[in-house]
CSV table of C-alpha atoms in Angstrom, one decimal:
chain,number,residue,atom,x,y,z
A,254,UNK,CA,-11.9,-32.9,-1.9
A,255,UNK,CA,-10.2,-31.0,1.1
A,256,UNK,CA,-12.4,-28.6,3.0
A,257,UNK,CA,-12.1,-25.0,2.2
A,258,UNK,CA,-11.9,-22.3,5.1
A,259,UNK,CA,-13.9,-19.5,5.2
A,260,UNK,CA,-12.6,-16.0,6.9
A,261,UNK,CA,-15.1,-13.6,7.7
A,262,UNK,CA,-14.0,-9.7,7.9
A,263,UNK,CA,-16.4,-9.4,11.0
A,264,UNK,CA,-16.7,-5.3,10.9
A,265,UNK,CA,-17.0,-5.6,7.3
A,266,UNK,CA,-20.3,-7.3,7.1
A,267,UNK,CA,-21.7,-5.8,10.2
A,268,UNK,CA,-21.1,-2.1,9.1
A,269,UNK,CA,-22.9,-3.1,5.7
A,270,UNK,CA,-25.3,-4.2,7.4
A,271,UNK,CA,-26.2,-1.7,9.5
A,272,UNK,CA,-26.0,1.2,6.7
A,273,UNK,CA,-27.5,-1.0,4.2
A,274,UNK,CA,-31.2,-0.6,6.3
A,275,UNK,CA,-30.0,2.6,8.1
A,276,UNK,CA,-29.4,5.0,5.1
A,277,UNK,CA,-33.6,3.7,4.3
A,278,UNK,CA,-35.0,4.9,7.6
A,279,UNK,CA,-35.5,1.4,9.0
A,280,UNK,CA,-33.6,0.2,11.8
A,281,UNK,CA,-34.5,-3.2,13.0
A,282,UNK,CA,-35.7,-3.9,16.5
A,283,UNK,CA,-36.7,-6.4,18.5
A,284,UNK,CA,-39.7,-6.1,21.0
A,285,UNK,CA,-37.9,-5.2,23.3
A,286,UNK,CA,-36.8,-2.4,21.7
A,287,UNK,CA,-33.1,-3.8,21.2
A,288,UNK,CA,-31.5,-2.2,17.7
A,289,UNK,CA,-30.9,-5.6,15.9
A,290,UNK,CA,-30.9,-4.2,11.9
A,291,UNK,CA,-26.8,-4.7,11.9
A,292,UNK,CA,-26.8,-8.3,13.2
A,293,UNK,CA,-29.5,-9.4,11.2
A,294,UNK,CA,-27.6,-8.0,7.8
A,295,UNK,CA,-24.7,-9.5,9.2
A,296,UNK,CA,-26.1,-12.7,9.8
A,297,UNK,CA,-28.1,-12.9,6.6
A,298,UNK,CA,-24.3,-12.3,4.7
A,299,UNK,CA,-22.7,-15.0,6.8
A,300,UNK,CA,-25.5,-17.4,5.9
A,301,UNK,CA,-25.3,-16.4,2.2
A,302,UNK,CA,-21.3,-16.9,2.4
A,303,UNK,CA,-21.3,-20.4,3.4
A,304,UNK,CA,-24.4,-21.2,1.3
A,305,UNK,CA,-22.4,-20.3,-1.6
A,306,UNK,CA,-18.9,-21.1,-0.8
A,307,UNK,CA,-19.8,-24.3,0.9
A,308,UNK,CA,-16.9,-24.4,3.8
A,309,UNK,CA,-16.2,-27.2,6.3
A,310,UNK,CA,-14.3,-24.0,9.0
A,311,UNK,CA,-15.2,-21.0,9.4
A,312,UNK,CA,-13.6,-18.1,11.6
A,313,UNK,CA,-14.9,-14.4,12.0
A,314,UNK,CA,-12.4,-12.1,13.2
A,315,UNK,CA,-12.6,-8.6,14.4
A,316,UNK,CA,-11.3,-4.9,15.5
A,317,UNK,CA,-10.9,-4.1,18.9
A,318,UNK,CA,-11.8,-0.8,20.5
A,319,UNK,CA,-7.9,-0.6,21.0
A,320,UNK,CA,-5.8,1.4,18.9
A,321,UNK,CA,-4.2,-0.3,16.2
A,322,UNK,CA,-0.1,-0.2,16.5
A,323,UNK,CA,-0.3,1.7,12.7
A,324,UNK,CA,-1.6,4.7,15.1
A,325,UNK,CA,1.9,4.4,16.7
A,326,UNK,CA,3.5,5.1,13.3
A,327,UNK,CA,1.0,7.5,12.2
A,328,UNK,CA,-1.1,9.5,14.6
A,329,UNK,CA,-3.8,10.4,12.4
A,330,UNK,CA,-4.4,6.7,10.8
A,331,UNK,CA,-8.0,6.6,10.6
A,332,UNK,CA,-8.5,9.7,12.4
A,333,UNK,CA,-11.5,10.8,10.5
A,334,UNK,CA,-13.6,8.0,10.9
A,335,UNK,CA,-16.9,9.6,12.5
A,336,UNK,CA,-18.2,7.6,15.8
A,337,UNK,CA,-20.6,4.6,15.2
A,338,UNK,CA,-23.7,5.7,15.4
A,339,UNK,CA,-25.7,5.0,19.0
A,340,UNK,CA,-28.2,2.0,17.6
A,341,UNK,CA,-24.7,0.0,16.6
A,342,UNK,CA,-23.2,0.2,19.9
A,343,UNK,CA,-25.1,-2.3,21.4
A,344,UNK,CA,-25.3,-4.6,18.2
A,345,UNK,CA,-21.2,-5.0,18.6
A,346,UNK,CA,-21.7,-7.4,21.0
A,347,UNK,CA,-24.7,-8.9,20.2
A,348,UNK,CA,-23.3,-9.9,17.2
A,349,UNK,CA,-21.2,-12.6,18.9
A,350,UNK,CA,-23.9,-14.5,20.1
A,351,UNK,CA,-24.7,-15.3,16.8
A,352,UNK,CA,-21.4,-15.8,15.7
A,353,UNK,CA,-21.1,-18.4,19.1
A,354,UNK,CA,-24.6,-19.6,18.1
A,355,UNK,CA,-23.2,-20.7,14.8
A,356,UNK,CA,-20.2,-22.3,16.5
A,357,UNK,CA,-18.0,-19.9,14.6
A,358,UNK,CA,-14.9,-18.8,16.9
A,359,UNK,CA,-14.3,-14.9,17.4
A,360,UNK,CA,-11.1,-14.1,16.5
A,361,UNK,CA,-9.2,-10.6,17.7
A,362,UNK,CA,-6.1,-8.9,19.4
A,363,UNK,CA,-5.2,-6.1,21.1
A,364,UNK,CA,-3.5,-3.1,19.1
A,365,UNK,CA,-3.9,-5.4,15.8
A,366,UNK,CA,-6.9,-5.2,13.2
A,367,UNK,CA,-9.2,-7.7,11.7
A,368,UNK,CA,-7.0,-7.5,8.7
A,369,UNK,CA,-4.1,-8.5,10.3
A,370,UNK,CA,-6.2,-11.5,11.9
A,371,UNK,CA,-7.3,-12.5,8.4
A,372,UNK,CA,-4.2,-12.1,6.9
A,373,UNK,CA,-2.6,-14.5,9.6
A,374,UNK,CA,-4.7,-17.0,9.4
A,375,UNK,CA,-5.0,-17.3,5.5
A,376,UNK,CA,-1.4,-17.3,5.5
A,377,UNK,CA,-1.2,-19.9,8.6
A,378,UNK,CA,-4.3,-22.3,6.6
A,379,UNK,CA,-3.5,-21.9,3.0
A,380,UNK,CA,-0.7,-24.4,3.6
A,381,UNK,CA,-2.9,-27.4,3.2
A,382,UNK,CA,-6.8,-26.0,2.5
A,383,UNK,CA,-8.6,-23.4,-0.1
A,384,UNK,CA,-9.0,-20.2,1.7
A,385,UNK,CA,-12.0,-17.9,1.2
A,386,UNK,CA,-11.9,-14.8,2.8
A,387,UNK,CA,-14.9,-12.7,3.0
A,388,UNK,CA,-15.2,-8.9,2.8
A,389,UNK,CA,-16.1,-6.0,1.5
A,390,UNK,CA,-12.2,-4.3,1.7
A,391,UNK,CA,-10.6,-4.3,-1.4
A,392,UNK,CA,-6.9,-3.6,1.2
A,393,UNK,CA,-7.6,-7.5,1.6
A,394,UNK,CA,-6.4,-8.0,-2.5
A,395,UNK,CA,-3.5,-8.1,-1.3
A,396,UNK,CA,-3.7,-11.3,0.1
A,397,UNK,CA,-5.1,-13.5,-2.8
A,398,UNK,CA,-2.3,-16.1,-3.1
A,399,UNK,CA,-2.8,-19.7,-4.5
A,400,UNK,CA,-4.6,-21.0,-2.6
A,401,UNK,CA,-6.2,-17.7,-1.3
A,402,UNK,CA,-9.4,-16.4,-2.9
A,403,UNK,CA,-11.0,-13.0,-1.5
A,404,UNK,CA,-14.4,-12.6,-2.0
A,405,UNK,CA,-15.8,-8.8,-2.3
A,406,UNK,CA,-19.1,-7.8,-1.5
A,407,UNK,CA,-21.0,-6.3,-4.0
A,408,UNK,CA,-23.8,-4.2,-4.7
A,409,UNK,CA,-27.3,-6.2,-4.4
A,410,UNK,CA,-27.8,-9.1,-1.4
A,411,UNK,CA,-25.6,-12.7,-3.1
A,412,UNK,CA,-23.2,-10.7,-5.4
A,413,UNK,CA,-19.6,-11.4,-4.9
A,414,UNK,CA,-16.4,-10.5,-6.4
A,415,UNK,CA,-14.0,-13.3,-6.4
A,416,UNK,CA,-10.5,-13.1,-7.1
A,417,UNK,CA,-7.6,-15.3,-7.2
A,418,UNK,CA,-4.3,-14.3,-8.7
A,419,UNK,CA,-5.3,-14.4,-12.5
A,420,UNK,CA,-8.5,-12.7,-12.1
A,421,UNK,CA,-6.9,-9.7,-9.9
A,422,UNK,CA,-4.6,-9.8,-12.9
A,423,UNK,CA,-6.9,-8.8,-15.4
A,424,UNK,CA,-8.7,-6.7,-13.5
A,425,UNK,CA,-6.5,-4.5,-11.5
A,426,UNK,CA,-3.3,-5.7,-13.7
A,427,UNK,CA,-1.2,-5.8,-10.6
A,428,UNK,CA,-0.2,-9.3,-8.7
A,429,UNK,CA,-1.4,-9.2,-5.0
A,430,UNK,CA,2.0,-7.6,-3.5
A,431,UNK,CA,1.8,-4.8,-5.5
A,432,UNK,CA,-1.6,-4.1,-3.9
A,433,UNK,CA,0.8,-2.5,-1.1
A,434,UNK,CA,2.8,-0.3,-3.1
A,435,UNK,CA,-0.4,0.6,-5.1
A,436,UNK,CA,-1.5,2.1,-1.9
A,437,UNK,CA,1.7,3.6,-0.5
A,438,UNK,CA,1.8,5.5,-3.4
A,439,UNK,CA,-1.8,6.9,-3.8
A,440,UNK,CA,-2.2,7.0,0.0
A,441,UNK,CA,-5.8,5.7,1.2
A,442,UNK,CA,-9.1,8.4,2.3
A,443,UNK,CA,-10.9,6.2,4.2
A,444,UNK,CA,-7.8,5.2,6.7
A,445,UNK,CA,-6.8,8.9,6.3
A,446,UNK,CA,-2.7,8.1,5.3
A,447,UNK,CA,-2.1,10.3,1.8
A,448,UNK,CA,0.4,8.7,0.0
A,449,UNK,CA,2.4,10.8,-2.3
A,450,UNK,CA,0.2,13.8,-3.0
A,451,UNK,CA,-0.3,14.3,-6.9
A,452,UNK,CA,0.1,10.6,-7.3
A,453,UNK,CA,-3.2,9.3,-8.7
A,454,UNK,CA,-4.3,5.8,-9.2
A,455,UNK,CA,-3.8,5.9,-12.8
A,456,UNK,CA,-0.1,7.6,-12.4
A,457,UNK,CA,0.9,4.7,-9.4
A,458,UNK,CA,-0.3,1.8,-11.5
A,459,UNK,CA,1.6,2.8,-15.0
A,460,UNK,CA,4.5,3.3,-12.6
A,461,UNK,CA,3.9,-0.1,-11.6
A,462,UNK,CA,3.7,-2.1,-14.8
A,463,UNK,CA,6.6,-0.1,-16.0
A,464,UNK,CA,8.8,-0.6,-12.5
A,465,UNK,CA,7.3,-3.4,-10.9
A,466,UNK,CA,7.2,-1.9,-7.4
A,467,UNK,CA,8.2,1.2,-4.9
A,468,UNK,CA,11.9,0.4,-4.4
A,469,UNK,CA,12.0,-0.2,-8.5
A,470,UNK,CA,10.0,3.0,-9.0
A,471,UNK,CA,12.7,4.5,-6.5
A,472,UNK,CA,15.4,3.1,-8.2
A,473,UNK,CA,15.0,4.4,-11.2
A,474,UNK,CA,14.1,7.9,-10.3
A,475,UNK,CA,15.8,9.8,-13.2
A,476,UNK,CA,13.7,7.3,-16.0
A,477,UNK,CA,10.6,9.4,-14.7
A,478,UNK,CA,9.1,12.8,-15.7
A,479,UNK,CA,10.3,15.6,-14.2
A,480,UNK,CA,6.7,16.1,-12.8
A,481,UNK,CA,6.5,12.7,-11.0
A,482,UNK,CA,9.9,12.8,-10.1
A,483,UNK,CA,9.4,15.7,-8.3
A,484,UNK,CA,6.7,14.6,-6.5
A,485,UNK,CA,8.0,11.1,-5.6
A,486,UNK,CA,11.0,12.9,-4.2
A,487,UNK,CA,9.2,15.5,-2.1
A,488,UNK,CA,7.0,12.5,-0.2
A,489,UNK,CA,10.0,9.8,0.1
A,490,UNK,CA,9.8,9.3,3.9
A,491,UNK,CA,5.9,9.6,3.9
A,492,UNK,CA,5.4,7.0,0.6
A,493,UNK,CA,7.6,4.4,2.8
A,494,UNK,CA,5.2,5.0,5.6
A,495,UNK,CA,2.4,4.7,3.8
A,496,UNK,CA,3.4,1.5,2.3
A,497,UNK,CA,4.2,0.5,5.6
A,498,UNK,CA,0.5,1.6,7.0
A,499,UNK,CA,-1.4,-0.4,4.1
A,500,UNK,CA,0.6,-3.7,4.7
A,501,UNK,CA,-1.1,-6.2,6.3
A,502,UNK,CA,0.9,-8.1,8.8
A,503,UNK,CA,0.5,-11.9,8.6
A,504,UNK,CA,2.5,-12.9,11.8
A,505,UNK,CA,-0.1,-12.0,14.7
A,506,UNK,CA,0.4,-13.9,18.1
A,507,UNK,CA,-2.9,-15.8,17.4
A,508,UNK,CA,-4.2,-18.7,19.6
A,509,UNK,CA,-6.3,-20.2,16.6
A,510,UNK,CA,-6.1,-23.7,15.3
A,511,UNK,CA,-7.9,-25.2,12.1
A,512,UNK,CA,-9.4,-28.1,14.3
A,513,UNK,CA,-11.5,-25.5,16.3
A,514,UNK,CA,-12.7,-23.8,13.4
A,515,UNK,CA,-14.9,-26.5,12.1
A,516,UNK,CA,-18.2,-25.6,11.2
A,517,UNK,CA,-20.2,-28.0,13.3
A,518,UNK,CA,-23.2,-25.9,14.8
A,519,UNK,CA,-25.7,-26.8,17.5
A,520,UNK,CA,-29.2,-26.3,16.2
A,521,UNK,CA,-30.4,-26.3,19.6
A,522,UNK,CA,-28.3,-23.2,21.1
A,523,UNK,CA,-28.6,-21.6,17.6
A,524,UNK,CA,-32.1,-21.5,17.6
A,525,UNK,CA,-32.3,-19.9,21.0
A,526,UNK,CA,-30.0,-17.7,20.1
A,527,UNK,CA,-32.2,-16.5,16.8
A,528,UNK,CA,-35.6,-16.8,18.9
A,529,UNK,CA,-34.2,-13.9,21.7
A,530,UNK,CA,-33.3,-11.6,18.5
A,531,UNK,CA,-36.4,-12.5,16.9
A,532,UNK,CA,-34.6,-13.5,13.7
A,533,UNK,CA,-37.4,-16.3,12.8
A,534,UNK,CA,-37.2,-16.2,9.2
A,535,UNK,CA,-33.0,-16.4,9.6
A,536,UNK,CA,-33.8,-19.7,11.6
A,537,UNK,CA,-34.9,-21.4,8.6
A,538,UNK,CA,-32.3,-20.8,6.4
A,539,UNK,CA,-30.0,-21.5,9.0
A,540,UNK,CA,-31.9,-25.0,9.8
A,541,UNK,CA,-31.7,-25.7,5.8
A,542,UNK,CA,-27.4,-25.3,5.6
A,543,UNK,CA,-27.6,-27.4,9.3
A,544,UNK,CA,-29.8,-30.1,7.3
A,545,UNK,CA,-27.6,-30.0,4.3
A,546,UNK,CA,-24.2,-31.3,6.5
A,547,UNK,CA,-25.9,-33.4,9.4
């Protein structure tokens, strides 16, 4: 059986880490009096994630304290996101030395997101392998393909959602390109773009099934209620933006090749690295999934 590749939404897991001990008082720390809590959910994810999914590569990639190009297009794209609190700072680059500990490459580019990272490389792997891709953004749906699984993060440490084409089918009843239009239409709070406003989720995805997509829904403008209509019309130049904003772009300038993705850890430099956090009781599971593919 081929090896499957694992791609791990960086940010994603870190940020649920952090908030998942954070919003409970505790923030981890190290003697030192280093803020570790974010990491160490992180790390615990990433461990959990190859436990269960069993991969022979495995990439993380990341946001960069760059812009994004969407900004370009639309000035307030993610404009309300409030600072990272002060005990993450230091835990964004921390975070790599367990990522380089695990002999997992960290993958980024100026003025692109992680998404755009992911949704390169799935598109660039899924040519010969099964590609996982771990996160906790459902934006990523849009990429299930094939040979392209996303696997959600869900409430309680293990659970996962997993879809694949026919499960995202009967759960969302929309096929993975629609995803896009889904979102040009209702517009997205937590990246601050609005879609068309009065345009629900329920509304976009009954236009959906009945029109198949934006330009369809577009085309056949005078098939619609006077209400939609109306309100389809009014936001025509901001639902094209919109749609434009949620796509994910799956032809970044990356310098990342499958051969330097395999997972092939040194137990030596990851247990240093776990030892200076003071992550002990990660060490052992770690030294369990090195024993199970020495």
């Amino acid at each position: 059986m081929t090896e499957s590749v694992l791609i791990v939404d960086g940010m994603a897991l870190l940020f649920r880490g952090y908030f998942a001990s954070a919003y409970g008082g505790y923030i981890r720390r190290t003697s030192a009096g280093v803020p570790t809590n974010a990491v160490y959910g992180f790390t615990r994810y990433l461990l959990d994630a190859i436990r269960k999914f069993k991969p022979g590569y495995v990439v993380c990639c990341w946001d960069t304290p760059v812009k994004p190009f969407r900004t370009e297009l639309y000035p307030a794209y993610k404009g309300n996101r409030p600072e990272a609190p002060d005990d993450l700072l230091p835990q964004f680059g921390l975070v790599r030395h367990v990522t380089d500990g695990l002999g997992i490459p960290n993958v980024e580019l100026r003025g692109y997101e992680a998404d755009d990272c992911i949704g390169t490389l799935a598109k660039r792997f899924a040519d010969d392998r099964e590609v996982y891709i771990v996160s906790g953004d459902h934006d990523l749906l849009q990429l299930v393909g094939p040979r392209t699984r996303v696997v959600l993060l869900k409430k309680g440490f293990g659970q996962y959602a997993v879809y694949d084409p026919e499960t995202l089918l009967e759960e969302k009843q929309l096929r993975p390109e629609q995803i896009v239009d889904l979102k040009g239409l209702t517009g997205d709070a937590s990246d601050n773009y609005p879609g068309v406003k009065g345009i629900g989720e329920k509304t976009a995805v009954k236009l959906l099934l009945e029109h198949d997509s934006i330009d369809g829904i577009i085309g056949n403008l005078d098939s619609l209620s006077g209400s939609v209509r109306k309100k389809i019309e009014a936001d025509l130049d901001m639902l094209h933006l919109c749609r434009d904003l949620a796509t994910i772009r799956c032809d970044v300038p990356l310098d990342c090749e499958l051969d330097g993705c395999r997972w092939e850890p040194d137990e030596a430099v990851l247990r240093s690295k776990f030892l200076e956090l003071e992550f002990e009781s990660l060490m052992k599971e770690a030294s369990g999934l090195l024993a199970r593919i020495g």
